[in-house]
Coordinates of C-alpha atoms and ligand atoms in Angstrom, one line a residue:
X27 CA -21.5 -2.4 3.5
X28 CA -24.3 -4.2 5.1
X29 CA -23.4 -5.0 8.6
X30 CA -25.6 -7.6 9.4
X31 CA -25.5 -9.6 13.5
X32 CA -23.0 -8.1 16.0
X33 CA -20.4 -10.4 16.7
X34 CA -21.1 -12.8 19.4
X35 CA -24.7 -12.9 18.4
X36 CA -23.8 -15.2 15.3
X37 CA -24.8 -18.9 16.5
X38 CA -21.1 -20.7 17.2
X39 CA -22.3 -23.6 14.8
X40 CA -22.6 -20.7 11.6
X41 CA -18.7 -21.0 11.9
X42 CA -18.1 -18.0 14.8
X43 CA -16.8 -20.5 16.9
X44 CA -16.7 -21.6 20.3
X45 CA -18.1 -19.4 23.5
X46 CA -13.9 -19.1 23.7
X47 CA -13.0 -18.4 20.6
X48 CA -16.1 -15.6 20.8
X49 CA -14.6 -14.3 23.8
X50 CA -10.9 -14.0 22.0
X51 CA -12.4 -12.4 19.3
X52 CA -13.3 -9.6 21.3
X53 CA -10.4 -9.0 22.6
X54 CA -8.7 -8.9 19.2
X55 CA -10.9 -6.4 17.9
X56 CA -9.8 -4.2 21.0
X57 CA -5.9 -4.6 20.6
X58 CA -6.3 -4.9 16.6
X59 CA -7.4 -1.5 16.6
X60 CA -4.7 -0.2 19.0
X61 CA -2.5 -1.9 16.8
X62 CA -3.6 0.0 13.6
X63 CA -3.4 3.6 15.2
X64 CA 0.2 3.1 16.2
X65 CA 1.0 1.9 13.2
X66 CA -0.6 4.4 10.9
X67 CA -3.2 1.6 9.8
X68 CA -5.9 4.6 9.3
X69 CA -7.8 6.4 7.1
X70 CA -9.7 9.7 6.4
X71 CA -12.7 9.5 8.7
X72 CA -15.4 10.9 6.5
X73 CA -17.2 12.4 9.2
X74 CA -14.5 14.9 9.8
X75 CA -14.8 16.8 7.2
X76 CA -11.1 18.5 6.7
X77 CA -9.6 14.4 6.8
X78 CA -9.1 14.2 3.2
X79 CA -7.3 17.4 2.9
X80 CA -5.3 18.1 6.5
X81 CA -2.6 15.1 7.3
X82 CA -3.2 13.9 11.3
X83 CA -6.6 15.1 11.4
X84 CA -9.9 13.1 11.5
X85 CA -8.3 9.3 11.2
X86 CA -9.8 6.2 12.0
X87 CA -8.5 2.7 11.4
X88 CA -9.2 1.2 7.5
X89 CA -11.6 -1.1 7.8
X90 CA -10.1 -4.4 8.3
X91 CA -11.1 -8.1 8.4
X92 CA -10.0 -9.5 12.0
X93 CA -8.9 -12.9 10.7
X94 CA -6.9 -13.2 7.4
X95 CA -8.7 -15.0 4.3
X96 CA -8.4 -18.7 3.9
X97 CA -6.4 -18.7 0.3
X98 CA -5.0 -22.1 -1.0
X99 CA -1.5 -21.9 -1.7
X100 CA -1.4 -23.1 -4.5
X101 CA -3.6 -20.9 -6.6
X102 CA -1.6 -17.6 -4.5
X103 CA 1.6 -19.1 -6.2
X104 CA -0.1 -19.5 -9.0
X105 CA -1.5 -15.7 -9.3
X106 CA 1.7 -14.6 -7.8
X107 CA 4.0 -16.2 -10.8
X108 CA 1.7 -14.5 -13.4
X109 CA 2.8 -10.9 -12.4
X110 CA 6.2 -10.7 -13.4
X111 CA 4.6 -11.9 -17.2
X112 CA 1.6 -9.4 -17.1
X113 CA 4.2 -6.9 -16.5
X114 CA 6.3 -7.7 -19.5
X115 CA 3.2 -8.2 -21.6
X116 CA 2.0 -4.4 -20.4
X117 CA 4.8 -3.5 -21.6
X118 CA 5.2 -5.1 -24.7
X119 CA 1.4 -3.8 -25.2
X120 CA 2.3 -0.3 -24.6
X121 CA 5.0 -0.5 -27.5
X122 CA 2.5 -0.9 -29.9
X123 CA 0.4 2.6 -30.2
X124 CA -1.4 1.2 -33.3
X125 CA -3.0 -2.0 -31.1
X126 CA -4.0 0.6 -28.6
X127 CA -5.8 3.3 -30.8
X128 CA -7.4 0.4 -33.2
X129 CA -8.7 -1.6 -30.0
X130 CA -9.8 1.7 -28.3
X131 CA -11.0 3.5 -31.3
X132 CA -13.7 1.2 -32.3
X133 CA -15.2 2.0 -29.5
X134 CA -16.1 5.1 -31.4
X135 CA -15.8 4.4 -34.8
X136 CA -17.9 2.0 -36.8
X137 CA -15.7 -0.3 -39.2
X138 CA -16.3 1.8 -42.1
X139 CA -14.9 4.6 -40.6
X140 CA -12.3 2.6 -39.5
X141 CA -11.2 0.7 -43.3
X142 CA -10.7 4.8 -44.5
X143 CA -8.8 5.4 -41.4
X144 CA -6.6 2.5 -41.6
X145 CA -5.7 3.2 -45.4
X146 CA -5.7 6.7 -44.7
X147 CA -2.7 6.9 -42.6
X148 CA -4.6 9.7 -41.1
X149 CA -4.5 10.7 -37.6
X150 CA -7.0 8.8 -35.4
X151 CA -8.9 11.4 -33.5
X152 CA -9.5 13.2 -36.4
X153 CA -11.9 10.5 -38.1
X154 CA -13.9 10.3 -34.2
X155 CA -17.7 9.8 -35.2
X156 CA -20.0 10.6 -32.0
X157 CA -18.5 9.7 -29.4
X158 CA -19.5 7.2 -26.8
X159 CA -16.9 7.3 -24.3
X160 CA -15.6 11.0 -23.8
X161 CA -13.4 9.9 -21.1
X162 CA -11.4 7.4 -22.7
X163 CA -11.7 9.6 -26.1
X164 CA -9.7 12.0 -24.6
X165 CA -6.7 9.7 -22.9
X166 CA -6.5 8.3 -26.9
X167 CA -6.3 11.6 -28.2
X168 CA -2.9 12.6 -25.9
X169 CA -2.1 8.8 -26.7
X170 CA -2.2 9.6 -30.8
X171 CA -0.8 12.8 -30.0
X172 CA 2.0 11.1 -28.5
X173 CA 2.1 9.0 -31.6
X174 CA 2.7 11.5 -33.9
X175 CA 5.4 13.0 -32.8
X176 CA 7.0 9.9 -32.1
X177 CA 7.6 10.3 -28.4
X178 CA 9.5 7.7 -27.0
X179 CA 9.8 6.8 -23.2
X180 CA 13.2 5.4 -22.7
X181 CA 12.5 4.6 -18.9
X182 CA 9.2 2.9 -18.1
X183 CA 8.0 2.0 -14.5
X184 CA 4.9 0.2 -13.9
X185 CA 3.3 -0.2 -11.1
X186 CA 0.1 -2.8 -10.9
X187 CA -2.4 -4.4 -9.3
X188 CA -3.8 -7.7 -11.1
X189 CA -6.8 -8.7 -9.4
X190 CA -8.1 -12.4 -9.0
X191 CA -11.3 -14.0 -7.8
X192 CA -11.3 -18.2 -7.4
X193 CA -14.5 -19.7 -9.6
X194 CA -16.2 -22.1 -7.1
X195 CA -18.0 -23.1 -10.1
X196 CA -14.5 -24.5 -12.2
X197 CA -12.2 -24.0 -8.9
X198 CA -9.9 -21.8 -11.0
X199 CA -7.8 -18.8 -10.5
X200 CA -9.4 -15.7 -12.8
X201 CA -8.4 -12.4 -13.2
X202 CA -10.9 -9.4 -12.3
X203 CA -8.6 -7.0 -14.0
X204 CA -5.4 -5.7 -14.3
X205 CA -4.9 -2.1 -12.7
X206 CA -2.1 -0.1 -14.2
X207 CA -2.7 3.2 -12.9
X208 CA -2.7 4.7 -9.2
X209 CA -3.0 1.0 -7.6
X210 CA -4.0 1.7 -4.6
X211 CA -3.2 0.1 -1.0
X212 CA 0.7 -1.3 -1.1
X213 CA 1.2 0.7 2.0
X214 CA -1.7 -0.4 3.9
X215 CA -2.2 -3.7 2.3
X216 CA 1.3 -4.5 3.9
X217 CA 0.3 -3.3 7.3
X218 CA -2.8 -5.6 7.2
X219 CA -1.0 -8.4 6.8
X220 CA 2.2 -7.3 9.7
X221 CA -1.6 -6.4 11.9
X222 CA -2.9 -10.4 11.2
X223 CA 0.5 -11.5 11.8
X224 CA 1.0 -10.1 14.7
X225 CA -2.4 -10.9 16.0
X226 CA -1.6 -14.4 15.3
X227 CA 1.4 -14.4 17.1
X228 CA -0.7 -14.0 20.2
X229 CA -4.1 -15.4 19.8
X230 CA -3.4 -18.2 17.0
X231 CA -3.3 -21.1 19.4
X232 CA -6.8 -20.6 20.5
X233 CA -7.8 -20.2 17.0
X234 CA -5.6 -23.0 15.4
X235 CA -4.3 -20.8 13.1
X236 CA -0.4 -20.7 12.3
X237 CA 1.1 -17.0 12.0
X238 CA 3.5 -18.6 9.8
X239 CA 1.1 -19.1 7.0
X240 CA 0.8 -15.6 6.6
X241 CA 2.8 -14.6 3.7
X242 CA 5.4 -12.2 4.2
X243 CA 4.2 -8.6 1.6
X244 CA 6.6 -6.2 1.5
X245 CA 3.9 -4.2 -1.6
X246 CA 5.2 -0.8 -0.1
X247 CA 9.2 -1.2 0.4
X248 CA 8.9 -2.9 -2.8
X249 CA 7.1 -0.1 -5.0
X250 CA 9.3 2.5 -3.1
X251 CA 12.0 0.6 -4.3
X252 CA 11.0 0.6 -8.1
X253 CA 10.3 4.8 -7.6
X254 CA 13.7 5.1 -6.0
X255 CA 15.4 3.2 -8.7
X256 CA 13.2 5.1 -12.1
X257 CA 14.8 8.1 -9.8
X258 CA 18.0 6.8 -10.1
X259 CA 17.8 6.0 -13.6
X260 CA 16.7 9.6 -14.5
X261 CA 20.2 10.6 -13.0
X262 CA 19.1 13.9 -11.5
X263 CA 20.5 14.1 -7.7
X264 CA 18.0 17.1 -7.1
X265 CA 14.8 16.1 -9.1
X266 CA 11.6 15.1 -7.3
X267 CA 8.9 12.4 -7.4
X268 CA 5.5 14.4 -8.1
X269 CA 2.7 12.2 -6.5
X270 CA -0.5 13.1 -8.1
X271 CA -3.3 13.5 -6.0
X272 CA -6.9 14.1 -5.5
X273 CA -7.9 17.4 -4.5
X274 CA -9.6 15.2 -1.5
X275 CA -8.0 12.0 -0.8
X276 CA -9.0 9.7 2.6
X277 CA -6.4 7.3 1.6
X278 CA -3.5 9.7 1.8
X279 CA -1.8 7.5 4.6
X280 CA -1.5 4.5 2.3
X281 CA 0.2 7.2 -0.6
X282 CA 2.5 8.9 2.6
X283 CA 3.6 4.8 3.4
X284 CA 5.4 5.4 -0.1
X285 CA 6.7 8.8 0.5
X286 CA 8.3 8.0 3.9
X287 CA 9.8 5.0 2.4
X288 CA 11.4 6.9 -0.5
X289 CA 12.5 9.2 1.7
X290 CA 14.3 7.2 4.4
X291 CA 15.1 4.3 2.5
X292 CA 16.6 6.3 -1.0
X293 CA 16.6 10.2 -0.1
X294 CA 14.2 11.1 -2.7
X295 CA 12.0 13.8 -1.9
X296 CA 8.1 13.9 -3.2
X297 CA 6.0 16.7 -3.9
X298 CA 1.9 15.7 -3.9
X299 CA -0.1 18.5 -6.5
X300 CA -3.5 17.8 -7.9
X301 CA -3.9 18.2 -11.6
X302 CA -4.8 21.1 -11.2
X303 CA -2.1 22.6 -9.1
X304 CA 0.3 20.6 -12.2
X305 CA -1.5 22.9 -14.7
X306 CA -1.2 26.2 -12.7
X307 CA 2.7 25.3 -10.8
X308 CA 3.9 23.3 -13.9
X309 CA 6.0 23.9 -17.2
X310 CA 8.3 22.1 -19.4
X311 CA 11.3 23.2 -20.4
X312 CA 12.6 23.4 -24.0
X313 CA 15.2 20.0 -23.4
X314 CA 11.8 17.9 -22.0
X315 CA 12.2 18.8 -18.6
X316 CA 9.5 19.0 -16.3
X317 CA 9.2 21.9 -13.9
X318 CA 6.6 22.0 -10.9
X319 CA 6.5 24.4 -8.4
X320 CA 10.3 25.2 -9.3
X321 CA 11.0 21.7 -8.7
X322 CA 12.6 19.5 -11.4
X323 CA 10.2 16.1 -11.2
X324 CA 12.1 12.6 -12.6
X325 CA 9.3 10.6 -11.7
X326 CA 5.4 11.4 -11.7
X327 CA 3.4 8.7 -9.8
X328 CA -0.4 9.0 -10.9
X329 CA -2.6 8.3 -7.4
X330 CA -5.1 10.6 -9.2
X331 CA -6.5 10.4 -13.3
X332 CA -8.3 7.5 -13.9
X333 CA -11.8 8.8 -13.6
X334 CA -13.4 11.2 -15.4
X335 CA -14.6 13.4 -12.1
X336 CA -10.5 14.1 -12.1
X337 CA -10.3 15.9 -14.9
X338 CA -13.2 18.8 -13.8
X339 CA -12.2 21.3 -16.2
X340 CA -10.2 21.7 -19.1
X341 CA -7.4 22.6 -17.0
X342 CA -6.9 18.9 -15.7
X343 CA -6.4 17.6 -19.5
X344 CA -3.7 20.4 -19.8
X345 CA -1.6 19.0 -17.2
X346 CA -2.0 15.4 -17.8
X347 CA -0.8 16.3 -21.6
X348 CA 2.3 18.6 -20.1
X349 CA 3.3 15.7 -17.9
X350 CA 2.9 12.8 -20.7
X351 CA 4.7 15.6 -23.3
X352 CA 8.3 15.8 -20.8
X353 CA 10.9 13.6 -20.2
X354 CA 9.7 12.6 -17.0
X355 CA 9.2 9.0 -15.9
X356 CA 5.5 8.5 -16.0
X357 CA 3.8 5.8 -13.8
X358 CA 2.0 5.2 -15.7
X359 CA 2.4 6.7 -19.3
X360 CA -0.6 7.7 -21.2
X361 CA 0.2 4.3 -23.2
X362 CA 0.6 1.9 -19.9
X363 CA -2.7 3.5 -18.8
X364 CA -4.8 2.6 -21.7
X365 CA -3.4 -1.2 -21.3
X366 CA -5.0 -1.4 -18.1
X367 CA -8.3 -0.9 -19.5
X368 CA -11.2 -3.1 -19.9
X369 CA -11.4 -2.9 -23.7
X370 CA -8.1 -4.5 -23.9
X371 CA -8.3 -7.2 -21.4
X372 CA -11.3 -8.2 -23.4
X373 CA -9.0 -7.6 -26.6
X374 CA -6.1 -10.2 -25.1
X375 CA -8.3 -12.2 -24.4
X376 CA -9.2 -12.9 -28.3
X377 CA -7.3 -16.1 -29.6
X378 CA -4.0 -15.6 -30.7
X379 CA -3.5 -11.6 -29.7
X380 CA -1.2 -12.6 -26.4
X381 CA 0.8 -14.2 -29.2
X382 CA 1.5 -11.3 -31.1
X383 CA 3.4 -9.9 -27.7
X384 CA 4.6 -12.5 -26.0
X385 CA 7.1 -15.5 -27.3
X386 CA 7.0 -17.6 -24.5
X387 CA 4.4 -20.8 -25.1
X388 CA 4.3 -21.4 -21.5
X389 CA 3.8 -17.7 -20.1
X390 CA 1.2 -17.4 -22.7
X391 CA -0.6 -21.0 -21.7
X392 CA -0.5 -19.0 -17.8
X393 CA -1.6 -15.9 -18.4
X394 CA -4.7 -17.8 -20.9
X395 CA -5.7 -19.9 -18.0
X396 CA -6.0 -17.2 -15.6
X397 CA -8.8 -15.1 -18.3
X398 CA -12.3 -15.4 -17.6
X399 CA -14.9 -15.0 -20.5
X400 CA -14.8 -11.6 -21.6
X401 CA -17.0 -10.3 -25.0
X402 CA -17.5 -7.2 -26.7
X403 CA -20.9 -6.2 -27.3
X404 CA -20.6 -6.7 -31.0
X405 CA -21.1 -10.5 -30.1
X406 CA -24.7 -10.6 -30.5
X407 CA -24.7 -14.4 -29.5
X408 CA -23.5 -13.4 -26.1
X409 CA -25.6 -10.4 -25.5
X410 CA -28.8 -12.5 -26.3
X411 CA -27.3 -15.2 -23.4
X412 CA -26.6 -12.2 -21.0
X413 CA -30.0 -10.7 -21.7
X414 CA -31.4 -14.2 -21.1
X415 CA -29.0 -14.9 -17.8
X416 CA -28.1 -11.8 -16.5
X417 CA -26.8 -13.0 -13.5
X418 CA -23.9 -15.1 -15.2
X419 CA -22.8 -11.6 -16.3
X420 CA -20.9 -8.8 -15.4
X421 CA -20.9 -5.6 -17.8
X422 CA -18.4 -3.1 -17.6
X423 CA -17.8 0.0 -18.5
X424 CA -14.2 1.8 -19.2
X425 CA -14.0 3.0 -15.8
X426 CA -11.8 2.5 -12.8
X427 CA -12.1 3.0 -9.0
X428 CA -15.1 0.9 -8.7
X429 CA -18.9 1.0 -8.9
X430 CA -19.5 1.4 -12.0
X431 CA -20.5 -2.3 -13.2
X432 CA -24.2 -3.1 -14.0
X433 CA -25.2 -6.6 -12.4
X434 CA -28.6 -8.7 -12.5
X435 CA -31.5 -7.1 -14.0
X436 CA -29.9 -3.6 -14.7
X437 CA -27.5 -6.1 -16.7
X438 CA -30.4 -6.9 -18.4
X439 CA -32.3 -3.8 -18.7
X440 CA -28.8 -1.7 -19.8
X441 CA -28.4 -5.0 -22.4
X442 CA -32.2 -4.6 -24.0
X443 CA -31.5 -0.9 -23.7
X444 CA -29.1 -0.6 -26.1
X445 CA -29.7 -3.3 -28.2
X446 CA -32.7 -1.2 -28.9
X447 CA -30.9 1.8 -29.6
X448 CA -28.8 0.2 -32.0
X449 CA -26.2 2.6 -31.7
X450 CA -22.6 2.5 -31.3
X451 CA -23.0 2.9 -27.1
X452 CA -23.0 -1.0 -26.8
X453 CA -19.1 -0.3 -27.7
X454 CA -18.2 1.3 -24.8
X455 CA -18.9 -1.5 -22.2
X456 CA -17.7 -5.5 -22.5
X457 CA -19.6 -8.5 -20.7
X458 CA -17.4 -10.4 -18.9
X459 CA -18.1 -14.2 -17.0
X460 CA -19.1 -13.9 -13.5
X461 CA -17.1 -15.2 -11.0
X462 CA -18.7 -17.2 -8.2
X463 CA -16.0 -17.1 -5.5
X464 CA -17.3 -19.4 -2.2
X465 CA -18.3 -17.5 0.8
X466 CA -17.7 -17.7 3.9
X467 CA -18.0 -16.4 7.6
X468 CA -15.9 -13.7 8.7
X469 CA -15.9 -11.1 11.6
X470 CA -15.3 -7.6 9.8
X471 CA -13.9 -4.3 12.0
X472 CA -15.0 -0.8 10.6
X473 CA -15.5 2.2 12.6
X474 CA -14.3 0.4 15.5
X475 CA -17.4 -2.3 15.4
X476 CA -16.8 -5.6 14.6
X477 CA -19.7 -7.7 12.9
X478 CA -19.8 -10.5 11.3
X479 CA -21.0 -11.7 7.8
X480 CA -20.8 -13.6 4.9
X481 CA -17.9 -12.9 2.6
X482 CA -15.9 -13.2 -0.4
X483 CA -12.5 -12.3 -1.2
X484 CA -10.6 -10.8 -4.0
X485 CA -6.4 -11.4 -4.1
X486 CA -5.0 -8.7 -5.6
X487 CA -1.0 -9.3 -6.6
X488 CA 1.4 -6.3 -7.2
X489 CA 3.7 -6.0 -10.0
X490 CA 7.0 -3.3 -10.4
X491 CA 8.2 -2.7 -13.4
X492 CA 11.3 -0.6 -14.2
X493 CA 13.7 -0.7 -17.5
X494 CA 16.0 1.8 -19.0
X495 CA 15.2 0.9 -23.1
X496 CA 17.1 -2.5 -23.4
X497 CA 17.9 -3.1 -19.7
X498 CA 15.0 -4.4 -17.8
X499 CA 16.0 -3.5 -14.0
X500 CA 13.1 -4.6 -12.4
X501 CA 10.4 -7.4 -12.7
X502 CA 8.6 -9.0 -9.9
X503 CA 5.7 -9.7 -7.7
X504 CA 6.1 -7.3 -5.3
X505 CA 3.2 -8.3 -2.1
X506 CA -0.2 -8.4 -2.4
X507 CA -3.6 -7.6 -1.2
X508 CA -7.3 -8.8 -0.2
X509 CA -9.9 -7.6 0.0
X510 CA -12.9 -9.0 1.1
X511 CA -16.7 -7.8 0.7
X512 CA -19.5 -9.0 1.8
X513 CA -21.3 -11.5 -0.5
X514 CA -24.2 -9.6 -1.0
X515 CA -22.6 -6.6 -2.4
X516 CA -21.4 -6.4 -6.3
X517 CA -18.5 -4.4 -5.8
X518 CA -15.3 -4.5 -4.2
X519 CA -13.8 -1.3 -3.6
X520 CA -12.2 -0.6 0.2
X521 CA -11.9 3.5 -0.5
X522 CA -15.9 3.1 -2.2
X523 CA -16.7 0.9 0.8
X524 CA -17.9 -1.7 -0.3
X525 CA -14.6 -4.0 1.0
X526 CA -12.0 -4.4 3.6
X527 CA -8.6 -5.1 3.6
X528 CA -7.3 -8.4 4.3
X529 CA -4.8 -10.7 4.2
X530 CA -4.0 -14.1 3.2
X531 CA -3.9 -17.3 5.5
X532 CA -2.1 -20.0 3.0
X533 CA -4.1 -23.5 3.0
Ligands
ADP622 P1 -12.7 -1.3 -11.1 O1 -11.6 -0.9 -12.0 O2 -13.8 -0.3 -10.9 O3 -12.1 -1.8 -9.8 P2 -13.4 -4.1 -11.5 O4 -13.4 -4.8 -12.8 O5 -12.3 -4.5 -10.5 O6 -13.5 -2.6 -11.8 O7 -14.8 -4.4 -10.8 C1 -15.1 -3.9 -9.6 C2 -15.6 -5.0 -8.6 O8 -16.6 -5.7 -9.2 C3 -14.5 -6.1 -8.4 O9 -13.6 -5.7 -7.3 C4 -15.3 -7.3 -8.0 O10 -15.7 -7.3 -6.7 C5 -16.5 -7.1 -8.9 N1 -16.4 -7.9 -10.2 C6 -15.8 -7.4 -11.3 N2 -15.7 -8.3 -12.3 C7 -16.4 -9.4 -11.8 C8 -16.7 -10.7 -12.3 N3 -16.4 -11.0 -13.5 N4 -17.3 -11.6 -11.5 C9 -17.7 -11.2 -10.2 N5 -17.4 -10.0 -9.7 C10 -16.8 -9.1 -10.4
MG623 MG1 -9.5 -1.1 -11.7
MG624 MG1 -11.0 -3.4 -9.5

């Protein structure tokens, strides 16, 4: 992140305020980064080299915006009624395996390929031509596995993140993306907001800015909740919840938020093991049952397996294939992870696919109005316009955890790239609309230094999940998060640090 003028030295008229206000700010930053270190608001410090491995050494606060982000109301009820339907349409997705691999597969099979395929009734991975996208390749290939021997999850718990931007441009409400896997920051994402709230409480007269109007996020009780109750559901008084982790994870405190509430609020115990540790500690038995570290696991929550960099070795795939092969609840499943990919967020968004999952005109009318443009590159309409305005562009890779989108003139470059080579890489990105959110001043806290700068915001909404095969138990928004980055960056990730967390001041 670019940390641009000090605060105080931003002229008052640029939006910092009055000489007063500038003053008050100060003082914030001071008590709003007490407040974080006695209420666990903290991080890894990358500078202390054991923080991502030993709990209660090397923290520092998260970075943090001081104020919360102006958010019309409106358009956070809006984002916050679609959850509870992206969560039934994930699952409804996941249900059908032959949407998944036909969406997914052409990103590595040309159509002729995929006519004999289809009228083959053979298995998918078999019929793989060169393969573009390894990663993704290999999740399909447990995925059609999984297929054909008919596995069946009974219980399914989801736990997302759909991310929205507001378009200055058409002053609408559209979705980044939908994260189905490891979605990070309910725990912290919830302090944030009790951390603006409470700064409010004291300074908000100065500032003119209600407390109240702070929406209440419960994100971590809430996604506790929905582990404790796929616990319950698994009926297994001593069986575990298995976090899986990175072998190096600075944002362990948000992942322990969860634990501790599992643990005091439903008196379910969690083990954390890499993949790797999985594949060395872990076994199922012959009745499904999975077995790590001589612990019987009902629920596995994936914090770790959505990038290729976690899966180092053979040994990785092993134990995400174990896992996804027991009777364990699996947040997600292999199937509930490919639906949050990028391929088939560009694939809903084709007329008339949300119909084939959803029955509901109006849910389906919500969920349309909140999709930006998204293409795949076999559009050659839209690639000519992207290579002609990159910057109205986004292209995106299948990847996860942030950083890997091409803006601008590497847009363009990438584009012209592989137009040129003609070859089937172009299927393993999609272009998507930009989104021009407005920017706007705000002072930004990291490593205990406050600066301010010009900013933009992403709302991210939380969704839980949980039904036992006809009974759905639970469906609801379940808190949110922002997080806001400086303008001039692309990306938005807190953990990549590019963003800070935020919260949400209702206009
Ligand atoms: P990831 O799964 O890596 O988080 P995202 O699709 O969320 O991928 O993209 C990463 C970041 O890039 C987002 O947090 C956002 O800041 C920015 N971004 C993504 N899509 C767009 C878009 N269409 N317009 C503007 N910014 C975008
Ligand atoms: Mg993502
Ligand atoms: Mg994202």
């Amino acid at each position: 992140m670019s940390a641009k003028a000090p605060l105080g030295v931003a002229p008052a008229e640029e939006g910092a305020g009055t000489p007063g206000q500038q003053a008050v700010l100060g003082q914030m930053v001071e008590d709003a980064a007490v407040w974080c270190a006695v209420h666990g608001l903290v991080v890894g410090d990358r500078a202390n080299q054991r923080s991502g491995t030993v709990p209660g050494v090397g923290l520092v606060h998260a970075p943090f915006s001081l104020l919360p982000a102006r958010f019309p109301a409106s358009f956070f009820n809006q984002a916050c009624e679609l959850a509870p339907i992206f969560n039934e349409l994930v699952d409804r997705v996941s249900l059908d395996g032959e949407f998944l691999q036909a969406a997914l597969s052409r990103q590595v099979l040309n159509s002729i390929h995929w006519i004999l395929l289809v009228n083959s009734g053979l298995s998918f991975s078999n019929f793989r031509t060169k393969q573009v996208d390894e990663f993704t390749s290999r999740l399909l290939e447990i995925h059609d596995k999984m297929m054909s021997i008919n596995k069946k999850e009974d219980i399914r718990l989801g736990l997302h993140r759909s991310d929205y931007m507001l378009d200055s441009e058409t002053n609408s409400l559209l979705q980044i993306e939908l994260n189905t896997i490891a979605s990070s920051f309910p725990g912290l994402g919830s302090l944030v907001s009790e951390l603006h709230r409470t700064l409010l409480k004291q300074y908000g007269k100065v500032l003119g800015l209600d407390p109240k109007r702070i929406p209440q996020n419960w994100a971590a009780t809430q996604f506790a909740e929905a582990l404790g109750r796929a616990w319950a559901e698994y009926n297994n008084d001593s069986a575990v919840v298995l976090m899986v982790v990175q072998p190096e994870e600075r944002n362990m405190y948000d992942q322990y938020c969860l634990v501790n509430h599992l643990k005091e609020s439903y008196g379910v115990a969690t083990i954390r093991k890499t993949l790797a540790q999985v594949e060395a500690q872990g076994q199922v038995l012959t009745d499904g049952t999975l077995v790590v570290d001589g612990r019987t696991v009902a629920v596995v929550y994936f914090r770790a397996g959505y990038a290729p960099t976690d899966y180092p070795s053979e040994a990785e795939w092993r134990a995400r294939l174990l896992m996804e092969q027991s009777s364990a609840v699996k947040c997600p499943s292999i199937a509930y992870h490919l639906v949050g990919t990028k391929k088939i967020q560009q694939e809903l968004a084709k007329p008339n696919v949300l119909e084939r999952f959803l029955d509901n005109k109006d849910d389906i009318a919500k969920l349309r109005k909140s999709f930006a443009g998204l293409w795949s590159l076999d559009n050659e309409e839209i690639v000519r316009s992207a290579i002609q305005k990159p910057n109205l562009f986004v292209l995106k890779p299948q990847r996860e955890g942030g950083g890997n989108n091409i803006y601008g003139q590497d847009l363009q470059d990438t584009l012209i790239k592989l137009q040129k080579e003609q070859g089937e890489a172009l299927a393993a990105y999609i272009l998507m609309q930009r989104i021009f959110p407005k920017a706007s001043l705000t002072p930004l806290v990291r490593g205990g230094d406050c600066f301010e700068d010009l900013t933009i915001s992403e709302l991210g909404i939380y969704g839980a999940y949980l039904r036992n095969r006809d009974k759905v138990i639970l469906n609801n928004q379940s808190g949110y998060l922002m997080r806001t980055k400086v303008s001039s960056s692309n990306e938005g990730g807190v953990a990549a640090g590019f963003a800070v967390l935020d919260s949400v001041l209702l206009t």
